[in-house]
Tab-separated table of C-alpha atoms in Angstrom:
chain	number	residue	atom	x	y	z
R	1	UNK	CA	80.433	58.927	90.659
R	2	UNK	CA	77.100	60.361	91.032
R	3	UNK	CA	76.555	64.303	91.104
R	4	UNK	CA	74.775	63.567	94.684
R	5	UNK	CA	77.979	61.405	95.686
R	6	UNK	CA	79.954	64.326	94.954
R	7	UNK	CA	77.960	67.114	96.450
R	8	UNK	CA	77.942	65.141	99.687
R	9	UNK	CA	81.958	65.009	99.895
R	10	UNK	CA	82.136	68.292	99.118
R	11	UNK	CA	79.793	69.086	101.578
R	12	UNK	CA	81.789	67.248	104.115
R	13	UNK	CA	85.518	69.000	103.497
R	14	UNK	CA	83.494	72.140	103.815
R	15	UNK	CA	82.212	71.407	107.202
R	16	UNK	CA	85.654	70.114	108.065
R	17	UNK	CA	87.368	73.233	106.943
R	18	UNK	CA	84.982	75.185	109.020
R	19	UNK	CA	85.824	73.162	111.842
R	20	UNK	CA	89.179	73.107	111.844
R	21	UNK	CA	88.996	77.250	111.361
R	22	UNK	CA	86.445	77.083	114.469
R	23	UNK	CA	89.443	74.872	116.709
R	24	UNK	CA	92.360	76.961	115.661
R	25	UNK	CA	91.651	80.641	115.866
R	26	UNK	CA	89.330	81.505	118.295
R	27	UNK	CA	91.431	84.440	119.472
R	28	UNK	CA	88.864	87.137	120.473
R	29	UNK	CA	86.713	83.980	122.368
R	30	UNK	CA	89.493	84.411	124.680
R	31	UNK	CA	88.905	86.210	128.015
R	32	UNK	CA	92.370	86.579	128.919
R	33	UNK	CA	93.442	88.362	126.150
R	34	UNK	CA	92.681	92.060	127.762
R	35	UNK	CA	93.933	94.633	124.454
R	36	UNK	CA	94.027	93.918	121.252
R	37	UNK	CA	94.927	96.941	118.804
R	38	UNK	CA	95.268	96.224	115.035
R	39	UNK	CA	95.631	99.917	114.434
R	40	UNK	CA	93.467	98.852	111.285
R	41	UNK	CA	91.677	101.762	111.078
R	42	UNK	CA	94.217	103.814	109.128
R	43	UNK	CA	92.257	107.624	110.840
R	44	UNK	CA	91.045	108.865	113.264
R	45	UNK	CA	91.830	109.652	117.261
R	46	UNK	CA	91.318	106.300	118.794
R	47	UNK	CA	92.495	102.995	118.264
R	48	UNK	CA	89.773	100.399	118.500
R	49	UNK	CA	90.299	97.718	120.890
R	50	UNK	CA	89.567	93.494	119.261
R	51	UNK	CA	89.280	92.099	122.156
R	52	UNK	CA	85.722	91.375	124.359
R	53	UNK	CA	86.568	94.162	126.697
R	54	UNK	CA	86.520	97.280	124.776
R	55	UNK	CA	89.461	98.946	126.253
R	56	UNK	CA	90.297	101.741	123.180
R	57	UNK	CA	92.753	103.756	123.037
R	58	UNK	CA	93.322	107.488	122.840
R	59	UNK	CA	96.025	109.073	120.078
R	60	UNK	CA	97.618	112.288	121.961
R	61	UNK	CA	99.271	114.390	119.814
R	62	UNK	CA	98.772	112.898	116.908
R	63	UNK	CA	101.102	109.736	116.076
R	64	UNK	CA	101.251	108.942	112.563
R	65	UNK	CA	98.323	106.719	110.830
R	66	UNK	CA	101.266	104.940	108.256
R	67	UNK	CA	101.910	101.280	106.432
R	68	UNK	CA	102.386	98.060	108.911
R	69	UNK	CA	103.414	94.774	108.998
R	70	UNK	CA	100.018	94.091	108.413
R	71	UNK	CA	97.754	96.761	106.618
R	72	UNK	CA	98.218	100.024	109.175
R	73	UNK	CA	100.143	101.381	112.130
R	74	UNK	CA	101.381	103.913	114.389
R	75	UNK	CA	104.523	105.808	113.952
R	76	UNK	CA	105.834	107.516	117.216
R	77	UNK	CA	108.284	110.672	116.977
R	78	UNK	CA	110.054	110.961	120.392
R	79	UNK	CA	110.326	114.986	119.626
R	80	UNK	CA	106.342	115.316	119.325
R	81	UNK	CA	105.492	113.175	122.629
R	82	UNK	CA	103.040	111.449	120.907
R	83	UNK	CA	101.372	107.936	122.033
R	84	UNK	CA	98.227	105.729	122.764
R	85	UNK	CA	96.865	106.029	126.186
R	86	UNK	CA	94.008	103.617	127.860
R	87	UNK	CA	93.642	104.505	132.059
R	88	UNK	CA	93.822	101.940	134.184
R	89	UNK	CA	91.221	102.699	136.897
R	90	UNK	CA	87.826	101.267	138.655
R	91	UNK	CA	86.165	100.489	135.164
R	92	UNK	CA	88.604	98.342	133.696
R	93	UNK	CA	90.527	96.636	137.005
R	94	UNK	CA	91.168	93.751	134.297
R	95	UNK	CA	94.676	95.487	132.989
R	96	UNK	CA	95.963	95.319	136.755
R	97	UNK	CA	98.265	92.232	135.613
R	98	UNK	CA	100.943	91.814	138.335
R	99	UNK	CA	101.555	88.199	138.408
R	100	UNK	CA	101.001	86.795	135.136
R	101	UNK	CA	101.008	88.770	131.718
R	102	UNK	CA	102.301	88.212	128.153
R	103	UNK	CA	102.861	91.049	125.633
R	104	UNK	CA	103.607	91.082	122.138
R	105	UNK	CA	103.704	93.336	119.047
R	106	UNK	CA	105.641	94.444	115.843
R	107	UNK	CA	107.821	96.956	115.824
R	108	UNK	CA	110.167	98.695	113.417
R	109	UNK	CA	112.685	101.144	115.715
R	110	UNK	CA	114.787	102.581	112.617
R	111	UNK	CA	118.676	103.522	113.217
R	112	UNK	CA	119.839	104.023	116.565
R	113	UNK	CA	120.614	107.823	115.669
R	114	UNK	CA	117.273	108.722	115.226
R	115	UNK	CA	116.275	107.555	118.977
R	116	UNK	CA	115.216	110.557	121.010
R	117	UNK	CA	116.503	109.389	124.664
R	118	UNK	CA	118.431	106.420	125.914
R	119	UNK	CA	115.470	104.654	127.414
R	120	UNK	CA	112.588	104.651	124.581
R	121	UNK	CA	109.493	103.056	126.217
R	122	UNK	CA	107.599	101.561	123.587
R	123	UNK	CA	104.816	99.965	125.391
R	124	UNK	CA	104.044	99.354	129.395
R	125	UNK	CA	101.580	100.052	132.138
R	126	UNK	CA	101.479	102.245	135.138
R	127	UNK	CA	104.383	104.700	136.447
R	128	UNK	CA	107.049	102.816	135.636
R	129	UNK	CA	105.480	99.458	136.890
R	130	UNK	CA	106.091	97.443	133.641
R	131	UNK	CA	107.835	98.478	130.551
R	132	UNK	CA	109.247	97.052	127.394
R	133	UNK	CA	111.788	99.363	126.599
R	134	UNK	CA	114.768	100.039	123.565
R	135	UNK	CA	117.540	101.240	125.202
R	136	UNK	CA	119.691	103.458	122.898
R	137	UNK	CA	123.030	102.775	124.826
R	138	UNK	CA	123.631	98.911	123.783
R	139	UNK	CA	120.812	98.151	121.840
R	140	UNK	CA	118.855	95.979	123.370
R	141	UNK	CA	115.547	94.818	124.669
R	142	UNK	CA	115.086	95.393	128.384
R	143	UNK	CA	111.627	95.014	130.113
R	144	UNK	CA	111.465	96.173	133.642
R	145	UNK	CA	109.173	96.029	136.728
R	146	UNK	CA	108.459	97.229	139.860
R	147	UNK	CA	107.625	95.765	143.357
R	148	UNK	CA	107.744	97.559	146.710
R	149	UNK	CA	107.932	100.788	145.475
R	150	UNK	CA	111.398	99.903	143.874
R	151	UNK	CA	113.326	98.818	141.098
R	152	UNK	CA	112.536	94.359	140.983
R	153	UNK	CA	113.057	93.039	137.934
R	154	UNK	CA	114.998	93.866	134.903
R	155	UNK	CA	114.789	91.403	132.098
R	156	UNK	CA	117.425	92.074	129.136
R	157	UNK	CA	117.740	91.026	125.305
R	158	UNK	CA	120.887	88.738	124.423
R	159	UNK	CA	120.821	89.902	121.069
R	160	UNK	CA	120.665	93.648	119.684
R	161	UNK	CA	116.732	94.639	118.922
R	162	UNK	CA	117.184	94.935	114.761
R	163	UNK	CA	116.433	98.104	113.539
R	164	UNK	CA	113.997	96.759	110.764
R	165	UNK	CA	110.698	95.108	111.848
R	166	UNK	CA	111.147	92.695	114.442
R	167	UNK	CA	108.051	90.873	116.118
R	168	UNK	CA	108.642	91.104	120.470
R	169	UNK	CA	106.782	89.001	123.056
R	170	UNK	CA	107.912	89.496	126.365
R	171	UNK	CA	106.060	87.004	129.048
R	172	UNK	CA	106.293	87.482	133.023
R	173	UNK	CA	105.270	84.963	135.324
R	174	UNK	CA	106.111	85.045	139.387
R	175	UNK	CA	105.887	81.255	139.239
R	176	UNK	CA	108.857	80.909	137.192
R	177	UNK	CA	110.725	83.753	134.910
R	178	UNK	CA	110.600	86.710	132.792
R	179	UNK	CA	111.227	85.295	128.553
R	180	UNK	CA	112.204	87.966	125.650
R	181	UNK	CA	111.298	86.794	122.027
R	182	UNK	CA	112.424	87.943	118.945
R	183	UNK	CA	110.005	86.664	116.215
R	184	UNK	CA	109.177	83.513	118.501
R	185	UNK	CA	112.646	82.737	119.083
R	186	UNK	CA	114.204	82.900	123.300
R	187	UNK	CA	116.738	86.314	122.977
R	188	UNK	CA	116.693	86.865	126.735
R	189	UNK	CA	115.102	87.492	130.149
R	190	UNK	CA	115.479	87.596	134.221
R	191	UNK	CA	115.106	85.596	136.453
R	192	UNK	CA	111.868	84.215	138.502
R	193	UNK	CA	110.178	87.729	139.295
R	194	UNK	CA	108.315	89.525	142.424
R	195	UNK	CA	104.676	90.594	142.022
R	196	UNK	CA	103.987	93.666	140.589
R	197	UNK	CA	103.180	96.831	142.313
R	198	UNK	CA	99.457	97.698	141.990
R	199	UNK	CA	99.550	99.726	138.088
R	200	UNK	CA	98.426	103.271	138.588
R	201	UNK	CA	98.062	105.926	135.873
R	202	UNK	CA	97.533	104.225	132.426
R	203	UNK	CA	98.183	101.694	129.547
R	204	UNK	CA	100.563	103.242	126.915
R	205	UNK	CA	101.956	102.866	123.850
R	206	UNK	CA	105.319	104.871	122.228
R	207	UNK	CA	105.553	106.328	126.321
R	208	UNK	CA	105.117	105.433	130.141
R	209	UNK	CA	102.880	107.422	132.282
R	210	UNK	CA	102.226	109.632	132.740
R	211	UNK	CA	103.423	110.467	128.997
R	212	UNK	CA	107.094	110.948	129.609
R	213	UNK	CA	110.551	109.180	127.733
R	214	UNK	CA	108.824	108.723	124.164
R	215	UNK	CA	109.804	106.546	121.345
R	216	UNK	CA	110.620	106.666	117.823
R	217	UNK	CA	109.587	103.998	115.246
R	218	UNK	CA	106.577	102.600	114.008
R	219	UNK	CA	104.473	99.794	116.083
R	220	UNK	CA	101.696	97.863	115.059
R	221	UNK	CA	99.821	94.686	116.571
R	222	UNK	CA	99.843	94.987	119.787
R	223	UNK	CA	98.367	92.284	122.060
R	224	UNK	CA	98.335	91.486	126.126
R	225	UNK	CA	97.329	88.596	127.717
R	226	UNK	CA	96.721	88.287	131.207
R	227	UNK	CA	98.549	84.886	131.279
R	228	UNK	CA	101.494	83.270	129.297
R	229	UNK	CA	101.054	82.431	125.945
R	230	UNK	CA	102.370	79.497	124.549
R	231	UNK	CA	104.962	79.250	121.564
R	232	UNK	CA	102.128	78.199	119.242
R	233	UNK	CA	99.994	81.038	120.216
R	234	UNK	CA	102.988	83.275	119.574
R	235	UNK	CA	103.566	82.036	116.406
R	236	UNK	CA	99.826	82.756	115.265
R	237	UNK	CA	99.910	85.779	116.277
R	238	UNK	CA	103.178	86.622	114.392
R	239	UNK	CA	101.830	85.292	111.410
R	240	UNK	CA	98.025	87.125	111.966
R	241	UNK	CA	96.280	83.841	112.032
R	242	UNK	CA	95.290	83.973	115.733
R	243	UNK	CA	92.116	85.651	115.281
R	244	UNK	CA	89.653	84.809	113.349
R	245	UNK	CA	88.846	87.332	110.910
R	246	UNK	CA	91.485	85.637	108.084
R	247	UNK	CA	90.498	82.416	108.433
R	248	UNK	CA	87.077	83.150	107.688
R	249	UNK	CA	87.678	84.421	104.271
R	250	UNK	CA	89.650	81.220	103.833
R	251	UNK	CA	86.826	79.236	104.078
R	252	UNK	CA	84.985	81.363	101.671
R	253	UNK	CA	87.879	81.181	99.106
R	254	UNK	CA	87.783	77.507	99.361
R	255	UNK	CA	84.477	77.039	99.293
R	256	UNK	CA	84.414	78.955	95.721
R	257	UNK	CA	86.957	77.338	94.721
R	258	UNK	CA	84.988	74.015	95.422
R	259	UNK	CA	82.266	75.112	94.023
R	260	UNK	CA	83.458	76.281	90.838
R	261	UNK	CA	84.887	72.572	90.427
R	262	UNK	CA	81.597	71.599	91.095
R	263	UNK	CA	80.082	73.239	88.352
């Protein structure tokens, strides 16, 4: 086979790898997905914000910059009231999700003992509007709303939330139900739910506004969508191939790897 045969098939798996990176993880690209916090950055008093509409974070009081599932993340202490705030007003309306929103994140809780409070509010929006929550008593996975100023929907965990790292997606949907994951697998949920109240207050992390009830355990990865992601989507996102950032170095590997058979 000629060296110019060659070169040209070469040429062609590299465009097709490229492609086929292009089709499958185009995760920032999309709109919908409002926060996206690595918690990458290891330092400092803010955590940066991957998606396209910049809403960062604040650290108050300090929560630990420590090892994640993948590279670095936050470690709450329920004694220190410590956890990530973003408000929720005029400037970012885009986090007022009250009919359709998916969340999802890693999160290591530790032994039961070591939780602070019964309820331990690891990551919601508003006062008490929507929550994922640990609840010491039982351990499980409950995620809560509210709708006419009251108590509407209360979705709950079949299984016990494991102490060690376990990945959580919770989606919420008025046009059909409220779905609990544990590492992309169904472990619970409610029924088909009301609209949510209009979110006041803030976005938090390890705390609900207005930075009350804290948790204890590490969290890292934390995502929201603005719709209902799909059990594909889930599973890239557990596996951190959903953006694009990995994929990219792929290609280069690949491409060396190529070339150096080339040569």
């Amino acid at each position: 086979m000629s060296k110019t045969c060659s070169f040209s098939i070469l040429s062609c798996l590299v465009l097709l790898s490229l492609t086929i990176v292009n089709l499958s993880h185009a995760g920032l690209d999309d709109k919908s997905l409002l926060i996206y916090f690595s918690f990458d950055e290891g330092k400092g008093k803010e955590a940066k914000d991957g998606s396209q509409h910049g809403h960062d974070g604040e650290l108050v009081k300090s929560p630990k910059w420590v090892d994640g599932k993948f590279e670095k993340a936050l470690q709450f202490n329920g004694n220190d009231g410590n956890y990530v705030i973003v408000p929720i007003d005029n400037a970012n309306h885009a986090l007022q999700t009250l009919k359709t929103l998916s969340v999802a994140f890693w999160v290591k809780r530790g032994p039961t003992k070591d939780q602070i409070r019964d309820w331990n509010y690891m990551i919601g929006a508003g006062s008490l509007r929507w929550h994922v929550i640990f609840k010491k008593g039982g351990e499980k996975t409950y995620f809560w709303t509210q709708s006419g100023g009251t108590w509407a929907q209360k979705g709950i965990s079949d299984d016990i939330q494991p102490e060690d790292w376990v990945h959580i997606t919770v989606t919420h949907d008025t046009k059909s139900n409220v779905t609990i994951y544990f590492d992309g697998k169904k472990a619970g949920g409610g029924d088909k739910p009301p609209e949510i109240d209009e979110i006041d207050g803030s976005f938090m992390v390890g705390a609900r506004n207005p930075g009350i009830e804290f948790f204890t355990g590490i969290i890292d990865e934390v995502y929201l969508f603005n719709r209902v992601i799909d059990k594909n989507e889930m599973q890239e996102i557990m596996d951190g191939t959903f953006l694009p950032v990995q994929p990219a170095d792929r290609v280069t590997t690949s491409w060396a790897h190529i070339k150096a058979k080339r040569d």
